[in-house]
XYZ file of C-alpha atoms in Angstrom:
597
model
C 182.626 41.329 63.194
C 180.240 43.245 65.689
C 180.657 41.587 69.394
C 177.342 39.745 70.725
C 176.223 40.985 74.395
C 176.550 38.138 77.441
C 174.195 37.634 80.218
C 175.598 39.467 83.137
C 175.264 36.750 85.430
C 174.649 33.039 84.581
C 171.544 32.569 86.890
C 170.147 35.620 84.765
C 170.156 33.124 82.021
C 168.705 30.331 83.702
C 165.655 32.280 85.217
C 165.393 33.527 82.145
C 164.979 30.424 80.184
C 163.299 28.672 82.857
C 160.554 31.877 82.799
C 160.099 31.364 78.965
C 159.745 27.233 79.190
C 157.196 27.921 82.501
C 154.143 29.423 81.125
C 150.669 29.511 81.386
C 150.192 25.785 79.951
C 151.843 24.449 83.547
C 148.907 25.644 85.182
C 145.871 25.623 82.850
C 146.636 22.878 80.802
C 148.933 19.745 82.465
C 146.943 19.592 85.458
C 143.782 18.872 83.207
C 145.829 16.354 80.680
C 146.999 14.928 83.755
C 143.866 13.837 85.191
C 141.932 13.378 81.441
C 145.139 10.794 80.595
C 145.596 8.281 83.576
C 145.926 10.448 86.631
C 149.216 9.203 88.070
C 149.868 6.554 85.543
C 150.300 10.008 83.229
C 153.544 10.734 84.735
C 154.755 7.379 83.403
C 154.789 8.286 79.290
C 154.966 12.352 80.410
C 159.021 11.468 82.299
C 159.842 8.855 79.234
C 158.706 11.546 76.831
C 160.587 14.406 78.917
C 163.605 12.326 79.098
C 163.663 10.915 75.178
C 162.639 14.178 73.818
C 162.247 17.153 75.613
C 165.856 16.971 77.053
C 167.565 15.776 74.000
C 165.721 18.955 71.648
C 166.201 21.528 74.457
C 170.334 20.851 74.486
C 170.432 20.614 70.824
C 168.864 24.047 70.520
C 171.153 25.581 73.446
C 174.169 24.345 71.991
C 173.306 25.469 68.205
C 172.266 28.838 69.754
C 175.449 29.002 71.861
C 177.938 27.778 69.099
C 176.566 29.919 65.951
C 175.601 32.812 68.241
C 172.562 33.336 66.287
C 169.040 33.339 66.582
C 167.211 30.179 64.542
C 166.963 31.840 61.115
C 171.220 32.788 61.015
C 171.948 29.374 63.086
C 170.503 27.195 60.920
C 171.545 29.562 57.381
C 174.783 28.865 59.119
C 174.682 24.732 59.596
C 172.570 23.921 56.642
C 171.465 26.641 54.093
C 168.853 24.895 52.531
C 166.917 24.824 55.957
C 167.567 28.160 56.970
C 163.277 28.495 56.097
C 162.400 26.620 59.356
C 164.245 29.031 61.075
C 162.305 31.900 59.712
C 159.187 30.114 60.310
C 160.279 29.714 64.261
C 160.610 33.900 63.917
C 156.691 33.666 62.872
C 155.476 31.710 64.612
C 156.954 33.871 67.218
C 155.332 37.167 66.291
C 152.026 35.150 65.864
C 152.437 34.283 69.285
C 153.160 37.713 70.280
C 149.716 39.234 68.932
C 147.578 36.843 71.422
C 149.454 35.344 74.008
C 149.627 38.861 75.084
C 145.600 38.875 75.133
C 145.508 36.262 77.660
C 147.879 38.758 79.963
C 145.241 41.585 79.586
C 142.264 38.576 80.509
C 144.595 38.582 83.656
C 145.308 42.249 84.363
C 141.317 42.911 84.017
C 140.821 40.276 86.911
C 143.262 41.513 88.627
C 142.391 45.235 88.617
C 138.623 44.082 89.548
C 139.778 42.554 93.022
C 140.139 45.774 94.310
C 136.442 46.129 95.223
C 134.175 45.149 98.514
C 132.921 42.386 96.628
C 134.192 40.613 93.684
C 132.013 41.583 91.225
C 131.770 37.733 89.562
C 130.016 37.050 92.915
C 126.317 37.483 91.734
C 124.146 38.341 88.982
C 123.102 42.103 90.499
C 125.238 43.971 87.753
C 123.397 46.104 84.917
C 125.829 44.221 82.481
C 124.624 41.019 83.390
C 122.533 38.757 80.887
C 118.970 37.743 81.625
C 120.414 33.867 82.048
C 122.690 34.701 84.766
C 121.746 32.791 87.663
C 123.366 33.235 91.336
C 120.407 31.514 93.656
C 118.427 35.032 94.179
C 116.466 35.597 91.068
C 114.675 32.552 91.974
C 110.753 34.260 91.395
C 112.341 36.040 88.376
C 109.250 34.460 85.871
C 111.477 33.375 82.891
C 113.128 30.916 85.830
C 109.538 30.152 87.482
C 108.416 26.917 85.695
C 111.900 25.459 85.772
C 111.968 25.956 89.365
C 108.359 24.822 90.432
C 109.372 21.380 88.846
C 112.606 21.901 90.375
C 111.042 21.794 93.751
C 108.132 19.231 93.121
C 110.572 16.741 92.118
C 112.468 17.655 95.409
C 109.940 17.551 97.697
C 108.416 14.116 96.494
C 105.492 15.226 94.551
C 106.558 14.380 91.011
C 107.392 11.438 89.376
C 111.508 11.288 89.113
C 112.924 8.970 85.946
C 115.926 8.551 87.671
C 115.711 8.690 91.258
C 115.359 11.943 91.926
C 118.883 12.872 90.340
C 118.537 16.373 89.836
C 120.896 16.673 86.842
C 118.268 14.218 85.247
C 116.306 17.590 85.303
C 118.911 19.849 83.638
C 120.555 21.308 86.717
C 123.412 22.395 87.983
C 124.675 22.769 91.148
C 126.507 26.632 91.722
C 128.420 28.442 94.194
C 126.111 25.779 96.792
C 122.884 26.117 94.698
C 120.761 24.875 92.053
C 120.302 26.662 88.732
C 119.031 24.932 85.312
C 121.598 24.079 82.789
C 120.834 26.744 80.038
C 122.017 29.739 82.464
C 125.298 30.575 83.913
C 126.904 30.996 87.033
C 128.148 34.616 88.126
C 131.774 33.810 87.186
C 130.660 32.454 83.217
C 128.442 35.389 83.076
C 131.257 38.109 83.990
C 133.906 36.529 81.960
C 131.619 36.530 78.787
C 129.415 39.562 79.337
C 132.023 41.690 81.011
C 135.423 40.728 79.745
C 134.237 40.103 76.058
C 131.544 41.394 75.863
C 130.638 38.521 73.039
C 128.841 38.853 70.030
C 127.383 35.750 68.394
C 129.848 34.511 65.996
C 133.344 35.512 64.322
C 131.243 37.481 61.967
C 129.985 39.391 64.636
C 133.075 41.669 65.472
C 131.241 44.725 66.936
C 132.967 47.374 68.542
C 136.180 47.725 70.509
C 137.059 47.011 74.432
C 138.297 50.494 74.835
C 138.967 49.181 78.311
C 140.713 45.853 77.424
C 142.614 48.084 74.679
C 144.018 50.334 77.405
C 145.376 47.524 79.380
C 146.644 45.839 76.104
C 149.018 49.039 75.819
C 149.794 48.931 79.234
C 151.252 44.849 79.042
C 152.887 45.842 75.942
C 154.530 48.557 77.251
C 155.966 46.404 80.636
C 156.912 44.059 77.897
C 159.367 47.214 76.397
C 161.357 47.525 79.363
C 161.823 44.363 79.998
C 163.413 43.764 76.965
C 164.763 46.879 75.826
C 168.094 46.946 76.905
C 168.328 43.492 75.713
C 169.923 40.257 78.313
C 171.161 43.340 80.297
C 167.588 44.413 81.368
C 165.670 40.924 81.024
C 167.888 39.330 83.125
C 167.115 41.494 85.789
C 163.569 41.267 85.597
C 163.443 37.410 85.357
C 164.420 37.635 89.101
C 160.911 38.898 90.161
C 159.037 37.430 86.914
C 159.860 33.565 87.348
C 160.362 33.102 91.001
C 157.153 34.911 91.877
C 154.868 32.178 90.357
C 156.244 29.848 92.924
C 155.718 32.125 95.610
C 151.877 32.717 95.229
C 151.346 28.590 93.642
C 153.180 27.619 97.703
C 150.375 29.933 98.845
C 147.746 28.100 97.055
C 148.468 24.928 97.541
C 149.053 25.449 101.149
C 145.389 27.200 101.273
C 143.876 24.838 99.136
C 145.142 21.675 101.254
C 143.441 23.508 104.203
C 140.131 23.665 102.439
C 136.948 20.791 102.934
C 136.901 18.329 99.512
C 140.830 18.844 98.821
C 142.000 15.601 99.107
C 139.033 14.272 96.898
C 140.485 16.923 94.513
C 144.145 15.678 94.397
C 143.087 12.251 94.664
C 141.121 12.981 90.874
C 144.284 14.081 89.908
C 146.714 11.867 90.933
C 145.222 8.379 91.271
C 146.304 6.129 88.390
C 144.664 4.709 86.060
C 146.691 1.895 84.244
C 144.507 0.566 81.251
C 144.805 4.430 79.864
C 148.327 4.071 79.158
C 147.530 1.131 76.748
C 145.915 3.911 74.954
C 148.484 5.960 72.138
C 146.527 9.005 72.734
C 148.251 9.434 76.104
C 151.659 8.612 74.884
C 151.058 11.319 71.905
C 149.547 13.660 74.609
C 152.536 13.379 76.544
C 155.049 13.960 73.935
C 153.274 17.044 72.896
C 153.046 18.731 76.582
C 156.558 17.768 76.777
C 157.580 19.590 73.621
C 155.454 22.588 74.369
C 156.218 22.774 77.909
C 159.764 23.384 76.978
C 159.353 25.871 74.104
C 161.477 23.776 71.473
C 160.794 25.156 68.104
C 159.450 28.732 68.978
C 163.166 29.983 68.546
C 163.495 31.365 71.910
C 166.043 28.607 73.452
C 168.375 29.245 70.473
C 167.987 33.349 70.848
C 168.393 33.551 74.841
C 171.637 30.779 74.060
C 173.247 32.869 71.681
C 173.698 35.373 74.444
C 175.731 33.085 76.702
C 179.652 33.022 77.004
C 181.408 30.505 74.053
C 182.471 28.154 77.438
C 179.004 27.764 79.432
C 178.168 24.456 80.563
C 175.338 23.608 78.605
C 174.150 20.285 79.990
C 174.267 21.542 83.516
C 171.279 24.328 81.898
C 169.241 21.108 80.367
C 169.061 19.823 82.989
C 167.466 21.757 85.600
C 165.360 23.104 83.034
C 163.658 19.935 82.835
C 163.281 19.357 86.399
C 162.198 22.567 87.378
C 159.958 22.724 84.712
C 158.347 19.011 85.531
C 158.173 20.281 89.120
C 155.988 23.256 88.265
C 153.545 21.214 86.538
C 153.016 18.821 89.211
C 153.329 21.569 91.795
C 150.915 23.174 89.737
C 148.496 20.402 89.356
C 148.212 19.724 93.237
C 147.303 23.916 93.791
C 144.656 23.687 91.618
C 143.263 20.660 91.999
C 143.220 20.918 95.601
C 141.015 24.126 95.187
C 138.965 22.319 92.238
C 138.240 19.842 95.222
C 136.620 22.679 97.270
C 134.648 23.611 94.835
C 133.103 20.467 93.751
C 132.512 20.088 97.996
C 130.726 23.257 98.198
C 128.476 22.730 94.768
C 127.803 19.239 95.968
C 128.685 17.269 92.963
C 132.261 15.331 91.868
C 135.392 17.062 90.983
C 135.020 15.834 87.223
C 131.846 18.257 86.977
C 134.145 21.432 87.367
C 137.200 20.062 85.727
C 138.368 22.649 82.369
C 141.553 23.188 80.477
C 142.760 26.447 79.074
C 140.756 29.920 79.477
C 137.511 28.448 81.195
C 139.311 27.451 83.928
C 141.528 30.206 85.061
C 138.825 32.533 84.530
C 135.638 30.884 85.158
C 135.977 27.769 87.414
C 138.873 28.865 89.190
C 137.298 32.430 90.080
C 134.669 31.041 91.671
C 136.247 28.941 93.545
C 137.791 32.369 95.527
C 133.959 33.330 95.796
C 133.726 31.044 99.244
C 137.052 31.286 100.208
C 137.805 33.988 103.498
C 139.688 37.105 102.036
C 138.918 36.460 98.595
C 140.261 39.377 96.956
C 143.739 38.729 98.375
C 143.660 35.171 96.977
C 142.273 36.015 93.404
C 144.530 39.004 93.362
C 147.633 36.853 93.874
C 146.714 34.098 91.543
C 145.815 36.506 88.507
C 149.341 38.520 88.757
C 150.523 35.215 88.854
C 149.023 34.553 85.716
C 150.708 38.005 84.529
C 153.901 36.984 85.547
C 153.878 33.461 83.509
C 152.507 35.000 80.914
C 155.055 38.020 80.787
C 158.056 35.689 80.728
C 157.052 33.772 77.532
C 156.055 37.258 75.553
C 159.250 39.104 75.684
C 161.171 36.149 75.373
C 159.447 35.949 72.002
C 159.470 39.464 71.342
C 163.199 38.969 72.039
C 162.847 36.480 69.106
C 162.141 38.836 66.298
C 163.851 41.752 67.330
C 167.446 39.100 67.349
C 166.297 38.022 64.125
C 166.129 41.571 62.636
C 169.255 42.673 64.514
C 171.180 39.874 62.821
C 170.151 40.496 59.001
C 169.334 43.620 59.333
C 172.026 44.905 61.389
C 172.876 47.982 58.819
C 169.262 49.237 57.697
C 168.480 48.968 61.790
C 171.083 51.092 62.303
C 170.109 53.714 59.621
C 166.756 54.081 60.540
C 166.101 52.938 64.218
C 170.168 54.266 65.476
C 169.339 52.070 68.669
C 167.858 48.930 69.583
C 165.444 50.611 72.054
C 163.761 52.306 68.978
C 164.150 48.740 67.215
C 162.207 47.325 70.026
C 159.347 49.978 70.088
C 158.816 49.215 66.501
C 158.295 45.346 67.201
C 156.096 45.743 70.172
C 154.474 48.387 68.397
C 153.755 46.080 65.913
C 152.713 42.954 67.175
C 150.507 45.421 69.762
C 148.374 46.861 66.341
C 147.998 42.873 65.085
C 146.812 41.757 68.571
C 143.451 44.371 68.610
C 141.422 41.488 66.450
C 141.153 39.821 69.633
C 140.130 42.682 71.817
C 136.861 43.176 69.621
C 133.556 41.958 70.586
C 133.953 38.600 68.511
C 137.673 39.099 69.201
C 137.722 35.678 71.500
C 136.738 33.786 67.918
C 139.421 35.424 66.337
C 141.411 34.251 69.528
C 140.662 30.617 69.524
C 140.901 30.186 66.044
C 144.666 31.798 65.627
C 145.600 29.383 68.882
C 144.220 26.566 67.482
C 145.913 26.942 63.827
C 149.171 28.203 64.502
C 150.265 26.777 67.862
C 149.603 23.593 67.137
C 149.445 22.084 63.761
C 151.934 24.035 62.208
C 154.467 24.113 64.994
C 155.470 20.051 64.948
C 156.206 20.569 61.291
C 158.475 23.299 61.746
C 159.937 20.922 64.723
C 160.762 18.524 62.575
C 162.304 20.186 59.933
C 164.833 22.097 61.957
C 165.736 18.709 64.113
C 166.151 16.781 60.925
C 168.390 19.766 59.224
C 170.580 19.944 62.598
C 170.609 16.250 63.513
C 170.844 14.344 59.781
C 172.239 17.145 57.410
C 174.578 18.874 59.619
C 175.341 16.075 61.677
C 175.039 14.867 65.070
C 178.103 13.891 65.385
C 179.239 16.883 64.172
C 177.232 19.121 66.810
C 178.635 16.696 69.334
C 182.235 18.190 68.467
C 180.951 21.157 68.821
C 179.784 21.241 72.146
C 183.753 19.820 73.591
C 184.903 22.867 71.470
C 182.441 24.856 73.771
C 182.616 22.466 77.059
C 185.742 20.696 76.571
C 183.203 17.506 77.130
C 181.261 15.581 74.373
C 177.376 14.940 74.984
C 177.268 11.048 75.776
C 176.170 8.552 73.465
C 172.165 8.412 74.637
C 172.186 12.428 72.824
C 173.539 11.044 69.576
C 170.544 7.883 69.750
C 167.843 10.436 70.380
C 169.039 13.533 67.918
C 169.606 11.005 65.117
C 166.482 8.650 65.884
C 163.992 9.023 69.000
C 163.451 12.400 68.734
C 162.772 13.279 65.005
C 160.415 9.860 64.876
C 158.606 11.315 67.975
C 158.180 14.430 66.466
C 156.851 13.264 63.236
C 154.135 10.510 65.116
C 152.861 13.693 66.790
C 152.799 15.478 63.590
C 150.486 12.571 62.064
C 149.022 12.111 64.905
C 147.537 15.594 65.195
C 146.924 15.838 61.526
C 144.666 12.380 61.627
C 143.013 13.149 64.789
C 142.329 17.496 63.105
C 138.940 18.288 63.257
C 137.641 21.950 62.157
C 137.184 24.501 65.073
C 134.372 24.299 67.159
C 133.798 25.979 70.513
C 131.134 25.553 73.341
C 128.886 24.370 70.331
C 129.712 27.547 68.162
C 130.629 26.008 64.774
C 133.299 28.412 62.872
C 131.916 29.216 59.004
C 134.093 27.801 55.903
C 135.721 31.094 55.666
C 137.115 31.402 59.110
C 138.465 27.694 58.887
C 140.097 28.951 55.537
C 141.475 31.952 57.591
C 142.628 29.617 59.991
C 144.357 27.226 57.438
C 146.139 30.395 55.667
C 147.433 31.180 59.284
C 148.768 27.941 59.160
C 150.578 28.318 56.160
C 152.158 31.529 57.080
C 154.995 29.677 58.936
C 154.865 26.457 56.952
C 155.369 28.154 53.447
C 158.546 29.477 54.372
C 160.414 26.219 54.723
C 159.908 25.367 50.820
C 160.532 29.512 50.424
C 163.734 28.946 52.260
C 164.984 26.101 50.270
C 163.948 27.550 47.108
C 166.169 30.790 48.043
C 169.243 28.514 49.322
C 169.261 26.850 46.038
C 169.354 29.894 44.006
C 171.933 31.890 46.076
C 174.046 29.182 46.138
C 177.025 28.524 44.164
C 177.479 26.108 41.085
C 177.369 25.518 37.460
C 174.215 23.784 37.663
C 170.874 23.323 39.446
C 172.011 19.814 41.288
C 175.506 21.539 42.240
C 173.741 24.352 43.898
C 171.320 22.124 45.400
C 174.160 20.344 46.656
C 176.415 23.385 47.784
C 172.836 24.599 49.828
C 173.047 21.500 51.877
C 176.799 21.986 53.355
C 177.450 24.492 55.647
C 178.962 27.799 55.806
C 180.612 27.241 59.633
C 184.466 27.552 59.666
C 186.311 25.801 61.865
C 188.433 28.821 63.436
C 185.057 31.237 63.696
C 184.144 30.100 66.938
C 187.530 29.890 68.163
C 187.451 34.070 67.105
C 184.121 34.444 68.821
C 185.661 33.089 71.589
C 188.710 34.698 72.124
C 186.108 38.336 72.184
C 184.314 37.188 74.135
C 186.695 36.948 77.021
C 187.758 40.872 76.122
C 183.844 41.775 76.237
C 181.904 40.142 78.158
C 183.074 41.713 81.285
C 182.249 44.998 79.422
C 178.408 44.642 78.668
């Protein structure tokens, strides 16, 4: 049996997982849930949910990965054959997530290589690349702005006739950057991010040429990606010291400048300040389930991979735990840096914090850019925050990447050996890979092609895959029997409140956010672009990519199986292959290894 490599150090581990559960959804998306689902009162369903699922999935998946020594697809071939599909579909859904989440990394690279310049160049509407809408308060007399703003400043002065007290927005603008510009332009920051960045064509159909310059930089995060990975735990773990303590670093320095800033306490007062008839409301409680699952990365496979890498006799409940609290404290922490800077900005446009409020993409590069516009040193500010971004977003792709390239090493151990002779080569071939599939999105209609492979397979397909692999754990292999398990490992059995949830909370949790999302689906439509029949078809087949190899899986169980008969086989596929002295092996090598690698 070929020996498994160990973390070096047990806080390797931790910073590792911890980087791959904190990721760019702490900062661009809680903070925005937060305030859209109660404010305060959010925290309420968000702990309950944390504490009934998250907690419960993210042990279950650290012990299976630590006990089998597997990634998902050999764990769960190894407690219940005729599952082993979900675990293949957690190895998709991985590389899927590769090929963009990567794209968001080069978003952040752009921005960050831009800072280095006298002025940020979001800052005004002066640039030969910018539209004809872009408005920044000095093309004022420009004539295709000169009726809007005659009324504009009738209306202001008295002379016109106002239908609703002379409320300006009744008249279609805005207030930006501390001035007014009509609705149907954009700001400097909008106009940068779509006519600079993207460059964007008009619809998915639209893909016009390459970012040669976005391609570049592409190459460049896959190739950081590489070496952090290449040598395998003995070269991640070493990173993850830099990777996931730096975003805590620069979000201190944030929040500290933000709470210094005019408007900041109106800011964290949006976020924070309850509202109690929303959690009547089963949206929230759904909402909160589903940050809490995602926040923790259950079901992407990468809990179970970085697990299998720890020694037989690791304390896993000691790892669950802070997990979950120092993942809850970075969204929090999170929510009060940028809301106390969403609080400035709302002060200097002159409107409420709820007018510059955005999840996802449009706020870390749109709103939140120009908010740096008025702060003093800007360039230091928006440098720091966008190699934050890098730095989240870093820790999430290799442990992915990590993922797939466990998955191949464990079934394809011998062919990897013939052809690739090391894992380095193993691992250029992945990133190499995933870094030709994630071009699409670097095209000039490459953001539609982004938005609609997020919104099809990280979200629909993901709960079902969830559910699957916690019913084939918890109900066919056994609860109980994972329980013995972990004293085998720990020498301690999980208390009773683990065997409630794996048997019952969590799987019925799962599958009301699986209906849930499924009644509430609507097709894909962004900032009023509505996605043709055959992208939403695209979109579905994406879907179906992960989901069709659960019934694949089973169908291959069945058939590989042993028996006279197709019921014998089927029932032979459903017991599983774990012997009771393996571990016991595993664990005696370790102890002559581990000190080795």
């Amino acid at each position: 049996m070929e020996l498994r490599a160990n973390w070096s150090k047990k806080v390797e581990y931790i910073l590792a997982v911890i980087g791959y559960a904190v990721g760019l959804g702490n900062v661009w998306r809680f903070p925005y849930l937060c305030y859209r689902s109660g404010g305060g009162a959010f925290l309420i369903p968000f702990f309950i949910m944390l504490f009934l699922c998250g907690v419960p999935l993210s042990y279950m998946e650290m012990a299976v990965g630590q006990y089998t020594r597997q990634g998902p697809v050999g764990a769960l071939a190894k407690l219940c054959p005729f599952f082993k599909g979900a675990g293949l579909a957690t190895v998709v859904i991985s590389f899927l997530f590769t090929t963009y989440y990567i794209v968001i990394i080069t978003w952040a690279f752009y921005y960050m290589f831009n800072t280095f310049q006298s002025k940020l160049p979001w800052q005004s509407c002066d640039h030969t690349w910018n539209s004809e809408i872009c408005w920044d308060g000095s093309n004022r007399n420009s004539s295709i702005f000169s009726s809007a703003i005659n009324t504009s400043m009738s209306l202001l002065n008295g002379n016109g006739t106002s239908p609703a007290d002379n409320n300006t927005s009744s008249y279609n603008f805005t207030r930006s950057l501390g001035y007014l510009r009509p609705n149907n332009t954009r700001s400097p920051t909008e106009d940068f991010y779509i006519e600079n960045v993207l460059e964007r064509s008009s619809g998915i159909d639209e893909q016009g040429s390459m970012r040669w310059q976005l391609v570049l930089i592409l190459l460049l995060g896959w190739i950081i990606v590489y070496f952090c990975i290449w040598k395998g735990p003995k070269s991640t773990g070493k990173v993850v010291y830099f990777t996931a303590l730096f975003p805590y670093f620069v979000l201190l320095i944030l929040l500290v400048r933000g709470l210094t800033l005019p408007g900041a306490i109106d800011g964290i007062r949006f976020f924070i300040e309850p509202r109690w008839e929303l959690l009547l409301d089963a949206k929230v409680w759904i909402n909160a389930a589903a940050q809490t699952f995602n926040s923790l990365g259950v079901a992407f496979g990468g809990l179970i991979t970085m697990s299998s890498y720890n020694k037989f006799s690791n304390n896993i409940i000691k790892d669950v735990v802070i997990l979950a609290v120092v993942d809850a404290f970075t969204c929090i922490l999170a929510g009060f840096a940028i809301f106390s800077i969403l609080g400035n900005l709302a002060y200097n446009q002159a409107t409420d914090v709820e007018n510059v409020v955005q999840e996802g993409p449009g706020l870390v590069f749109v709103i939140y850019p120009e908010a740096f516009v008025s702060m003093p040193v800007a360039q230091l500010f928006a440098f720091l925050f966008f190699f934050m971004l890098v730095c989240l977003g870093i820790d999430s792709q290799f442990a992915s990447v990590e993922v797939i390239v466990t998955y191949i090493q464990d079934h394809f151990g011998t062919q990897v050996q013939k052809y690739f002779k090391r894992k380095e080569f193993l691992v250029i071939g992945v990133c190499f890979v995933s870094f030709l599939f994630g071009l699409p999105n670097l095209s000039q209609g490459g953001i539609y092609f982004f938005q609609l492979i997020d919104y099809y397979a990280a979200a629909l397909s993901l709960m079902i895959l969830a559910f699957f692999e916690v019913i084939a754990i918890t109900w066919f292999y056994g609860a109980r029997r994972l329980s013995s398990n972990i004293e085998e490992m720990t020498g301690r059995k999980p208390q009773l409140f683990f065997i409630i949830c794996w048997y019952g909370l969590s799987p019925l949790l799962i599958l009301g956010v699986m209906i849930f999302s499924l009644i509430q689906y609507k097709p894909l439509s962004v900032a009023g672009y509505i996605y043709p029949d055959w992208a939403v078809g695209l979109g579905w087949f994406i879907a179906l990519i992960s989901v069709v190899c659960i019934p694949a899986g089973m169908v291959h169980a069945v058939y590989q199986a042993k028996g006279s008969n197709i019921w014998k086989k089927f029932c032979t596929s459903l017991k599983s292959t774990i012997v009771e002295e393996e571990p016991v092996q595993l664990k005696s090598a370790e102890f002559k290894t581990s000190e080795k690698i």
